[in-house]
Amino acid sequence: MPSYTVTVATGNQWFAGTDDYVYITLVGTEGCSERTLLDKPLYNDFERGAVDSYEVKVGENLGDIMLVKIEKKKYWMLDDWYCRYITIKTPFGDYVEFPCFRWLVDDKEVVLRDGRAFLPQDDKTSLVKQHRQKELDQRRKTYRWKEWQPGFPMSIDANRHRDLPRDIQFDSEKGVDFILNYSKAIENLCVNSFMNMFQSSWSDFDDFEKIFVRIKNTISEYVMQHWKEDFMFGYQFLNGCNPVLICKCTKLPDKFPVTNEMVSVSLERDLTLEQELKAGNIYIVDYEMLEGINANTTDPHTQQYLAAPMCLLYRNVRNKILPIAIQLDQDPNENPIFLPTDGQYDWLLAKIWVRSSDFQHHQTITHLLRTHLMTEVFGIAMYRQLPAVHPAFKLLIPHIRFTIAINTKAREQLICECGIFDKANATGGGGHVQLVQKAMKTLTYRSLCFPDMIKSRGMDSTEDLPTYFYRDDGYKVWEATKSFVSDVVGIYYTNDEKVQEDEEIQAFVKDVCSFGMQDFDHCEFPKSLKTRDELIEYLTVVIFTASSQHAAVNFGQYDWCSWIPNAPSTMRKPPPKEKGKADVKMIIESLPDRGRSSWHLGAVWALSQYQENELYLGMYPDEHFIEKPVKAAMGKFRKELAEITSSIKSRNEGKKLPYYNMSPDKIPNSVAV
């Protein structure tokens, strides 16, 4: 009687093991096995981290094993089980791998195909075609679109983390509880005593040090020492938390009427402002997006304010970017243009207002919308339209890990009405919702393509800006990622026709545009893909957005935002409408009070922490792919990433302001914090 050896691997995460009964059925081209209980006498099967083997005897040879059906039935109480993979050794000594990497909950069954990836048009038998369709039908019922707020990208249909499908929940909900994590951060930062001191101002700038945690050799301490200096202000537009706004300026907008007389003392090349513009030495940052956004009114005792400033910047002869003019709102008739030649406190307060506006833009648009919410859109569409056997699913799933979970938890605790975001942010209380709605009108597919985004802002010249490390490192990681995607795509799509014939990849792309982005005309997301190059770029956008771009704008938050005056999360006095009024007292009374400062500090600390057992770019311990050519492509990818990491490390040696947010060894695979 033929016998098949079945090896079952249980996950290593908490509560992965089960005491429930587990049954298996082998489905081959020549027949099926009996439904067989996997059980060894006097042995505790399916413990966390275990790899167990069993014999399944059959009456006759089953042919090629096409499917494996696993069923879990209650023993004494339902006990979820995480199965990593199943391997079948046939009577002829062949091994067939069946990746699973799923939870079996309740009395549900899971039917697995072997680990080889197949495009839909390459499936020939009705058995596998039906399995493929049944999986997608079930997924579309499980992963449903929902509009959380009008004008937002669509999100998952779940109000709470625990309502999510088990496969996309965090291993432990406790680990992603924002309230708990903030409490831990506040305790670690020793700011407990200040948490409820709302309306209580600091006495002076040095007083902020009471909640500032100095960690030796970190950027944050350097920021604390130099935050008032113009070079530090300008540098952050290149390599700070929000290095995506600065643009080359070739013509001044009418709403920002800076004259040569105003700024000539700041120019170093014996050129007029007009000549400097033509020479490509002038840059601009415009926070127009913040115009008309309602400031936080959740605390009746503290009025909070927003501004929509513009800042003109100059590349001096030492290639440093320095501010030369600031207007604190969009209307030049009501807002003076502040200059470095003004009184020191006028100029300092103007810069603080820009930094506060940058914080609002960064948190809500650059970080929340353009990484978190966009990756969720890609993730939901992936689950709805790509079965586990599809090569694009296998490629993308490590980069979607925990993203839908973290976003759901954020909607539950962080950005919801009366959530943590309202505690300390000027855009809390609904302003952040308005800001996302407004920013959605300028979010395009091409703006997610890293090289296009850099070029569209006129920031692509390494000669002009040799210290724009976000750009330089981003180019390298983008190209390495694109090369890896190209290698994988080339294995399964031998020509452009293969892309056009792939109904599932076309449905995925269409779902992103028509449902995820709600078919907004301005978004210009493709509804179909015609060539391999288009597919390669699209998949690169998904992976890069979820990994590298998120890392670049997330993990430097404590570095740049922990010194409160450098990144105020709110302002308590309106932006000045005339010069000569500012002094230290006015600035301190404008900056966040002790309570809001402490909440802000807890937030940027918590958001800058890596997950336990973090998986960094190129690390794929869950072997969804089993083919050797793909594994070779992964090895090549890791080698390229290691070389980039090494070059970044060498460049950073000896720098007072090292840039490492795009270093592959610090880029998690997915948005999970």
XYZ file of C-alpha atoms in Angstrom:
673
model
C 0.000 0.000 0.000
C 1.605 3.342 -1.072
C 2.453 5.789 1.701
C 2.986 9.544 1.598
C 5.034 11.319 4.273
C 3.365 14.572 5.293
C 5.504 17.146 7.124
C 3.659 20.025 8.799
C 5.337 23.186 10.127
C 3.592 25.296 12.778
C 4.384 28.997 13.139
C 6.734 30.516 15.706
C 4.532 33.433 16.739
C 2.605 33.536 20.002
C -0.397 31.186 20.153
C 0.463 29.618 16.781
C 0.033 26.043 18.087
C -3.250 24.206 18.515
C -4.793 21.326 20.441
C -7.587 20.940 17.891
C -7.888 17.953 15.563
C -6.158 18.455 12.189
C -7.170 16.409 9.150
C -5.540 16.219 5.732
C -6.708 15.109 2.308
C -4.300 14.738 -0.612
C -5.736 15.485 -4.062
C -3.797 14.110 -7.019
C -4.290 13.782 -10.759
C -5.211 10.098 -10.339
C -7.295 10.252 -7.161
C -7.731 11.465 -3.571
C -6.598 10.087 -0.251
C -9.008 9.430 2.583
C -9.546 12.270 5.030
C -6.801 11.417 7.531
C -6.379 12.594 11.123
C -2.818 13.779 11.753
C -2.105 12.463 15.213
C 0.716 10.636 16.953
C -0.064 8.604 20.080
C 1.232 10.138 23.327
C 2.585 13.165 21.472
C 1.595 16.834 21.615
C 1.050 17.646 17.940
C 1.235 21.117 16.335
C 3.039 22.931 19.112
C 4.351 26.429 18.438
C 7.457 26.209 16.213
C 7.123 22.431 15.736
C 7.792 20.518 12.525
C 5.866 17.204 12.663
C 5.805 14.310 10.196
C 3.008 11.789 9.571
C 2.319 8.875 7.247
C -0.760 8.946 5.013
C -1.488 5.548 3.496
C -3.514 5.241 0.293
C -4.962 2.351 -1.686
C -3.311 3.362 -4.956
C -0.929 5.911 -6.401
C -2.561 9.370 -6.495
C -0.495 10.700 -9.411
C 0.868 14.227 -9.167
C -0.314 15.872 -5.945
C -2.174 19.013 -7.017
C -3.936 20.148 -3.844
C -3.761 19.596 -0.103
C -6.883 20.102 1.971
C -6.374 20.863 5.678
C -9.272 20.875 8.135
C -9.232 21.886 11.779
C -11.972 20.601 14.106
C -12.642 21.541 17.699
C -11.098 19.312 20.386
C -12.537 20.872 23.550
C -12.575 24.563 22.617
C -11.760 26.282 19.329
C -8.030 26.899 19.138
C -6.622 28.872 16.183
C -3.618 27.376 14.420
C -0.979 28.989 12.208
C 0.374 26.623 9.564
C 3.577 27.692 7.850
C 3.873 25.005 5.200
C 3.264 21.366 4.356
C 5.700 19.144 2.486
C 4.653 15.882 0.843
C 7.153 13.115 0.142
C 5.679 10.786 -2.472
C 6.223 6.994 -2.602
C 8.712 7.690 -5.429
C 10.870 9.931 -3.236
C 9.756 13.252 -4.763
C 9.105 16.247 -2.513
C 6.262 18.680 -3.137
C 6.069 21.924 -1.130
C 2.780 23.578 -0.215
C 3.310 27.052 1.326
C 0.492 28.057 3.652
C 1.420 30.938 5.989
C -2.170 31.262 7.167
C -4.299 30.916 10.256
C -6.891 28.179 10.454
C -9.672 29.533 12.647
C -12.875 27.949 13.925
C -13.793 24.788 11.980
C -12.597 26.151 8.639
C -10.622 24.328 6.003
C -7.814 25.577 3.794
C -7.016 24.139 0.380
C -3.441 24.667 -0.784
C -1.736 24.428 -4.145
C 1.907 23.534 -4.430
C 4.382 26.378 -4.176
C 5.022 26.935 -7.868
C 3.635 30.241 -9.160
C 1.271 30.188 -12.120
C -0.413 32.888 -14.167
C -4.149 32.291 -14.693
C -3.710 31.542 -18.397
C -1.153 28.840 -17.551
C -3.637 26.789 -15.502
C -5.025 24.091 -17.780
C -7.019 21.642 -15.649
C -10.500 22.374 -14.334
C -9.400 21.281 -10.839
C -6.855 24.088 -10.400
C -8.955 26.635 -12.290
C -11.873 26.020 -9.945
C -9.614 26.187 -6.902
C -8.210 29.506 -8.096
C -11.658 31.012 -8.657
C -13.059 29.696 -5.382
C -10.179 31.280 -3.456
C -10.825 34.669 -5.069
C -14.585 34.441 -4.529
C -13.993 33.829 -0.829
C -11.404 36.580 -0.554
C -13.713 39.172 -2.116
C -16.316 38.374 0.528
C -13.693 38.673 3.271
C -11.765 41.751 2.069
C -14.345 44.428 1.344
C -13.831 48.086 0.475
C -15.200 50.793 2.753
C -15.048 54.592 2.665
C -13.833 55.740 6.084
C -14.179 59.429 5.200
C -15.490 61.079 2.010
C -12.702 61.880 -0.407
C -10.229 59.459 1.235
C -8.697 56.449 -0.449
C -10.882 53.451 0.313
C -9.943 51.263 3.276
C -10.829 47.858 4.717
C -14.375 47.232 5.893
C -13.566 46.775 9.608
C -14.138 49.149 12.502
C -11.715 47.493 14.918
C -8.523 45.502 14.716
C -10.224 42.415 16.100
C -12.812 42.563 13.279
C -10.111 41.984 10.644
C -9.533 38.618 8.991
C -7.148 36.681 11.252
C -4.504 36.424 8.535
C -3.884 40.181 8.505
C -4.124 40.898 12.223
C -1.052 41.547 14.319
C 0.208 38.459 16.124
C -0.567 40.270 19.378
C -3.017 43.176 19.478
C -1.244 44.402 22.591
C 1.880 45.067 20.543
C 0.106 47.628 18.367
C -2.078 49.325 20.965
C -1.331 53.022 20.431
C -2.522 54.045 23.889
C -0.336 51.397 25.526
C 2.651 52.243 23.326
C 2.294 55.952 24.041
C 2.134 55.210 27.754
C 5.322 53.156 27.453
C 6.993 55.949 25.501
C 5.985 58.558 28.054
C 7.299 56.366 30.862
C 10.571 55.680 29.013
C 10.986 59.393 28.325
C 10.256 60.285 31.965
C 7.679 62.936 31.020
C 4.796 61.559 33.110
C 4.707 64.587 35.354
C 4.092 66.946 32.410
C 1.359 64.979 30.616
C -1.607 66.872 32.030
C 0.002 70.289 32.189
C -2.059 71.826 29.401
C -2.137 75.646 29.252
C 1.161 75.669 31.200
C 3.870 77.319 29.094
C 7.567 76.618 29.316
C 9.617 79.436 30.805
C 12.206 79.692 27.991
C 13.850 77.585 25.259
C 16.190 75.859 27.695
C 13.165 74.768 29.714
C 12.245 72.333 26.913
C 15.281 70.300 27.960
C 13.276 69.016 30.915
C 11.504 66.594 28.574
C 14.334 66.180 26.073
C 16.067 62.823 26.314
C 19.668 63.025 25.252
C 20.993 59.892 23.640
C 24.664 60.157 22.875
C 25.712 60.835 19.263
C 22.184 61.183 17.918
C 20.881 63.706 15.426
C 18.322 64.916 17.977
C 21.000 66.402 20.226
C 22.658 68.137 17.264
C 19.253 69.557 16.307
C 18.761 70.874 19.844
C 22.095 72.686 19.661
C 21.679 74.168 16.161
C 17.938 74.480 15.503
C 17.996 78.292 15.383
C 20.620 78.386 12.617
C 19.595 78.955 9.001
C 21.718 76.096 7.662
C 19.876 73.619 9.918
C 16.522 75.012 8.825
C 17.428 74.622 5.141
C 19.081 71.223 5.503
C 15.873 69.641 6.778
C 14.110 70.277 3.445
C 16.670 67.934 1.883
C 17.203 65.234 4.483
C 14.733 65.720 7.309
C 11.405 63.961 7.837
C 9.692 65.675 4.920
C 12.232 65.850 2.081
C 9.529 65.806 -0.607
C 8.337 69.422 -0.822
C 11.300 71.562 -1.853
C 11.198 72.558 -5.538
C 13.535 74.444 -7.830
C 12.088 77.913 -8.443
C 12.588 79.523 -11.853
C 9.857 82.152 -11.510
C 8.442 83.682 -8.341
C 4.681 83.236 -7.917
C 2.703 86.482 -7.883
C 1.439 85.663 -4.392
C 5.028 85.775 -3.051
C 6.378 89.175 -4.211
C 9.989 88.938 -3.038
C 12.196 91.655 -4.557
C 15.929 91.827 -5.196
C 16.215 94.666 -2.688
C 14.784 92.449 0.051
C 17.230 89.593 -0.391
C 20.336 91.002 -2.117
C 22.306 90.920 1.134
C 21.708 87.133 1.311
C 22.940 86.438 -2.240
C 26.619 85.525 -2.649
C 27.367 85.423 -6.392
C 27.110 89.134 -7.342
C 23.908 88.281 -9.189
C 20.455 89.786 -8.865
C 17.545 87.681 -7.617
C 16.290 87.391 -11.209
C 19.707 86.147 -12.334
C 19.921 83.689 -9.445
C 16.496 82.338 -10.462
C 17.701 81.793 -14.040
C 20.936 80.220 -12.785
C 18.922 77.621 -10.838
C 20.068 78.667 -7.375
C 16.648 79.499 -5.903
C 14.259 76.975 -4.349
C 10.785 77.268 -2.886
C 8.572 75.420 -0.410
C 4.865 76.247 -0.502
C 2.406 74.998 2.121
C -0.621 76.101 0.096
C -2.269 72.789 1.002
C -2.785 74.084 4.569
C -4.763 77.146 3.460
C -8.329 77.000 4.746
C -7.776 73.974 6.997
C -9.548 74.291 10.346
C -7.273 74.397 13.395
C -7.896 72.122 16.378
C -10.714 73.336 18.638
C -11.082 70.231 20.824
C -9.714 72.058 23.885
C -11.920 75.057 24.705
C -9.201 76.447 26.978
C -6.496 76.596 24.290
C -6.900 78.306 20.927
C -4.692 76.648 18.310
C -3.573 78.000 14.946
C -2.417 76.926 11.504
C -0.697 78.820 8.711
C 0.011 78.196 5.020
C 3.471 79.747 4.608
C 5.847 80.041 1.694
C 9.604 79.947 2.036
C 12.230 81.016 -0.483
C 15.594 79.253 -0.226
C 19.002 79.962 -1.702
C 21.819 77.608 -2.650
C 24.930 79.479 -1.593
C 28.467 79.070 -2.942
C 29.110 76.225 -0.459
C 26.006 74.378 -1.747
C 24.122 74.950 1.496
C 20.392 75.620 1.293
C 19.506 78.729 3.316
C 16.198 80.550 3.829
C 16.105 84.080 2.435
C 12.397 85.019 2.661
C 9.282 83.729 4.440
C 5.644 84.755 4.040
C 3.375 83.161 6.638
C 0.196 82.937 4.554
C -0.871 82.944 0.936
C -2.182 86.520 0.666
C 0.681 89.026 0.222
C -1.611 91.964 0.998
C -2.106 90.804 4.579
C 1.211 89.107 5.331
C 4.649 90.717 5.472
C 7.681 88.966 4.030
C 10.089 88.098 6.835
C 13.814 88.275 6.077
C 17.087 87.207 7.751
C 17.861 90.926 8.137
C 14.790 91.450 10.352
C 15.003 91.335 14.138
C 16.315 87.981 15.349
C 13.038 87.003 17.033
C 10.880 88.027 14.055
C 12.994 85.811 11.834
C 13.129 82.956 14.351
C 9.350 82.981 14.851
C 8.779 82.960 11.073
C 11.030 79.894 10.750
C 9.239 78.176 13.645
C 5.935 78.706 11.853
C 7.335 77.065 8.720
C 8.616 74.144 10.766
C 5.208 73.714 12.412
C 3.494 73.777 9.015
C 6.010 71.250 7.733
C 5.141 68.971 10.659
C 1.431 69.100 9.761
C 2.107 68.397 6.092
C 4.509 65.603 6.923
C 2.281 63.737 9.353
C -0.956 63.925 7.402
C 0.050 63.957 3.735
C 3.593 62.626 3.316
C 3.294 59.964 6.019
C -0.374 59.025 6.553
C -1.821 59.484 3.064
C 1.067 58.756 0.740
C 2.491 55.716 2.534
C -0.015 54.217 5.011
C -3.285 54.730 3.161
C -1.846 54.077 -0.303
C -0.231 50.815 0.769
C -3.556 49.715 2.257
C -5.250 50.335 -1.095
C -2.663 48.164 -2.858
C -3.002 45.509 -0.142
C -6.795 45.210 -0.259
C -6.787 45.026 -4.063
C -4.084 42.356 -3.893
C -6.122 40.161 -1.558
C -9.265 40.644 -3.649
C -7.796 40.004 -7.091
C -4.627 37.894 -6.812
C -4.784 34.283 -5.578
C -1.932 32.845 -3.521
C -0.584 31.012 -6.576
C -0.098 34.235 -8.571
C 3.549 35.389 -8.759
C 2.560 39.004 -8.043
C 0.787 37.923 -4.834
C 3.866 36.020 -3.710
C 6.030 39.036 -4.553
C 3.871 41.637 -2.813
C 2.590 39.910 0.319
C 5.754 40.469 2.428
C 5.364 44.193 1.706
C 1.718 44.331 2.817
C 2.422 42.584 6.141
C 0.502 44.233 9.022
C -0.280 47.410 7.021
C -4.053 46.977 7.024
C -3.832 46.106 10.734
C -1.832 49.206 11.706
C -4.150 51.449 9.681
C -7.251 49.911 11.240
C -5.777 50.430 14.696
C -4.961 54.040 13.762
C -8.572 54.642 12.716
C -9.660 53.038 15.983
C -7.399 54.990 18.365
C -5.195 57.568 16.660
C -6.920 59.606 13.935
C -10.529 58.974 14.980
C -12.729 61.571 16.634
C -11.296 62.265 20.124
C -8.292 60.100 19.244
C -4.694 60.568 20.322
C -4.014 62.822 17.311
C -6.373 65.423 18.786
C -4.282 65.724 21.959
C -1.380 67.747 20.611
C -1.747 68.473 16.890
C -3.036 71.673 15.334
C -4.731 69.641 12.595
C -6.455 67.395 15.140
C -10.200 67.624 15.624
C -10.933 67.216 11.916
C -8.298 69.351 10.229
C -6.326 66.226 9.352
C -9.391 64.852 7.550
C -9.755 68.059 5.526
C -6.056 67.946 4.703
C -6.170 64.389 3.345
C -9.277 65.244 1.302
C -7.483 68.239 -0.190
C -4.229 66.374 -0.810
C -6.063 63.559 -2.595
C -6.775 66.018 -5.407
C -3.081 66.239 -6.245
C -2.099 62.617 -5.583
C -1.213 60.991 -8.903
C 0.255 57.642 -9.845
C 3.353 59.280 -11.307
C 3.994 61.130 -8.038
C 4.528 57.701 -6.414
C 7.254 56.829 -8.951
C 10.367 58.002 -7.115
C 12.463 59.240 -10.079
C 9.458 61.078 -11.552
C 8.681 62.689 -8.210
C 12.242 63.976 -7.849
C 12.431 65.236 -11.450
C 9.029 66.955 -11.331
C 10.361 69.176 -8.540
C 13.539 70.016 -10.444
C 15.622 68.296 -7.768
C 17.391 65.684 -9.912
C 20.762 67.408 -10.398
C 23.431 65.907 -8.146
C 25.769 68.683 -9.239
C 23.418 71.395 -7.975
C 22.575 69.596 -4.741
C 25.386 67.195 -3.811
C 24.047 66.703 -0.259
C 20.465 65.668 -1.153
C 21.007 62.207 0.343
C 17.296 61.302 0.363
C 17.374 61.590 -3.431
C 20.697 59.817 -3.940
C 19.953 56.881 -1.634
C 16.375 56.699 -2.895
C 17.567 56.388 -6.501
C 19.803 53.459 -5.556
C 17.142 51.603 -3.582
C 14.519 52.281 -6.273
C 16.798 50.863 -8.984
C 17.712 47.804 -6.893
C 14.030 47.160 -6.156
C 13.072 47.650 -9.796
C 15.846 45.293 -10.906
C 14.583 42.611 -8.506
C 10.993 43.052 -9.687
C 12.194 42.890 -13.296
C 13.999 39.612 -12.630
C 10.871 38.063 -11.084
C 8.510 39.387 -13.751
C 10.834 38.053 -16.467
C 10.550 34.524 -15.068
C 6.766 34.364 -15.487
C 5.991 36.885 -18.217
C 8.027 35.995 -21.294
C 6.496 38.779 -23.405
C 4.082 41.714 -23.249
C 1.181 39.563 -24.443
C 1.443 37.539 -21.237
C 0.741 40.711 -19.266
C -2.251 41.627 -21.415
C -3.684 38.097 -21.137
C -3.365 38.003 -17.334
C -6.931 38.754 -16.231
C -5.982 38.761 -12.548
C -3.209 41.363 -12.757
C -5.501 43.533 -14.883
C -8.282 43.163 -12.279
C -5.803 44.097 -9.516
C -4.762 47.304 -11.261
C -8.354 48.210 -12.093
C -9.478 47.557 -8.500
C -6.826 49.964 -7.207
C -7.992 52.733 -9.544
C -11.750 52.170 -9.729
C -12.378 51.263 -6.094
C -9.305 52.083 -3.983
C -8.846 55.529 -5.558
C -12.581 55.824 -6.274
C -11.875 56.491 -9.964
C -10.926 60.115 -9.283
C -10.116 61.573 -12.717
C -7.091 63.481 -11.489
C -5.303 60.482 -9.953
C -4.234 59.075 -13.344
C -3.758 55.579 -11.945
C -3.688 53.054 -14.788
C -6.719 50.823 -15.256
C -4.780 48.293 -17.300
C -1.188 47.322 -18.056
C -0.024 46.531 -21.574
C 3.690 45.788 -21.260
C 6.147 44.087 -18.950
C 7.832 47.439 -18.330
C 4.544 48.916 -17.118
C 3.996 45.937 -14.819
C 7.549 46.171 -13.466
C 7.133 49.862 -12.684
C 3.733 49.306 -11.049
C 4.948 46.537 -8.746
C 8.056 48.602 -7.938
C 5.808 51.506 -6.889
C 3.896 49.225 -4.517
C 7.022 47.775 -2.902
C 8.921 51.079 -2.741
C 5.968 52.975 -1.229
C 5.425 50.294 1.418
C 9.075 49.918 2.353
C 11.617 52.575 1.403
C 9.415 55.653 1.142
C 7.696 54.882 4.438
C 11.028 54.301 6.173
C 12.402 57.586 4.815
C 9.536 59.645 6.237
C 8.805 57.686 9.411
C 11.859 56.528 11.300
C 13.596 59.907 11.519
C 10.749 61.471 13.471
C 12.436 61.287 16.861
C 15.692 62.611 15.367
C 14.105 65.720 13.891
C 10.942 66.311 15.907
C 11.877 65.526 19.510
C 13.284 69.014 20.081
C 9.881 70.713 20.280
C 10.829 74.213 18.960
C 12.195 72.583 15.795
C 8.897 70.837 14.976
C 5.987 72.246 16.977
C 2.917 70.053 16.627
C 0.690 73.074 17.290
C 0.926 76.835 17.758
C -1.016 78.712 20.436
C -0.849 82.216 18.981
C -1.708 83.315 15.431
C 1.053 83.944 12.897
C 2.335 87.525 13.196
C 0.921 90.055 10.728
C 3.576 92.699 11.342
C 7.242 92.914 12.150
C 8.906 94.106 15.321
C 6.505 92.435 17.753
C 8.226 89.127 18.460
C 10.272 88.438 21.566
C 11.145 85.321 23.585
C 7.946 85.580 25.625
C 5.757 85.720 22.522
C 7.550 82.748 20.966
C 7.272 80.625 24.133
C 3.576 81.455 24.393
C 3.160 80.430 20.734
C 4.900 77.075 21.139
C 3.109 73.992 22.561
C 2.466 73.971 26.304
C 4.017 71.379 28.617
C 1.179 68.868 28.202
C 1.068 69.001 24.405
C 4.864 68.929 24.215
C 4.881 65.708 26.229
C 2.167 64.065 24.102
C 4.077 65.118 20.982
C 7.315 63.680 22.333
C 5.622 60.380 23.178
C 4.190 60.227 19.660
C 7.426 60.774 17.744
C 9.237 58.338 20.045
C 6.645 55.599 19.562
C 6.427 56.130 15.796
C 10.213 55.938 15.405
C 10.559 52.510 17.027
C 11.090 49.391 14.951
C 8.931 46.328 15.537
C 10.239 43.337 17.442
C 11.634 40.772 14.989
C 11.505 43.388 12.212
C 11.897 42.077 8.674
C 14.019 44.440 6.594
C 14.034 44.959 2.846
C 15.004 41.774 1.029
C 14.344 39.477 4.014
C 11.792 36.842 2.987
C 11.716 34.095 5.642
C 8.218 32.993 4.543
C 8.971 31.077 1.371
C 5.959 31.852 -0.784
C 8.182 31.260 -3.826
C 9.826 27.846 -4.152
C 11.386 28.192 -7.627
C 15.184 28.378 -7.761
C 15.314 31.269 -10.302
C 13.259 33.462 -7.942
C 15.435 32.515 -4.985
C 18.479 33.450 -7.072
C 16.850 36.825 -7.827
C 16.277 37.330 -4.087
C 19.925 36.557 -3.396
C 21.014 39.072 -6.031
C 18.635 41.669 -4.532
C 20.053 41.158 -1.053
C 23.586 41.496 -2.385
C 22.756 44.795 -4.101
C 21.061 46.087 -0.965
C 24.082 45.125 1.149
C 26.333 47.090 -1.222
C 24.061 50.149 -0.938
C 24.070 49.828 2.862
C 27.866 49.656 2.862
C 28.237 52.728 0.635
C 25.827 54.742 2.817
C 27.714 53.686 5.940
C 31.008 54.807 4.391
C 29.555 58.158 3.345
C 28.126 58.779 6.827
C 31.404 58.153 8.636
C 32.496 61.270 10.486
C 29.387 63.267 9.556
C 27.713 65.271 12.287
C 24.429 64.771 10.440
C 24.536 61.250 8.999
C 21.640 60.260 6.732
C 20.538 56.666 7.088
C 16.744 56.685 6.617
C 17.106 55.155 3.139
C 19.752 52.650 4.180
C 18.386 49.171 3.300
C 19.365 47.734 6.690
C 16.957 50.268 8.258
C 14.074 49.847 5.780
C 11.372 47.443 7.002
C 9.646 45.420 4.293
C 6.255 46.926 5.065
C 4.298 49.720 6.753
C 3.762 48.236 10.201
C 4.181 51.186 12.582
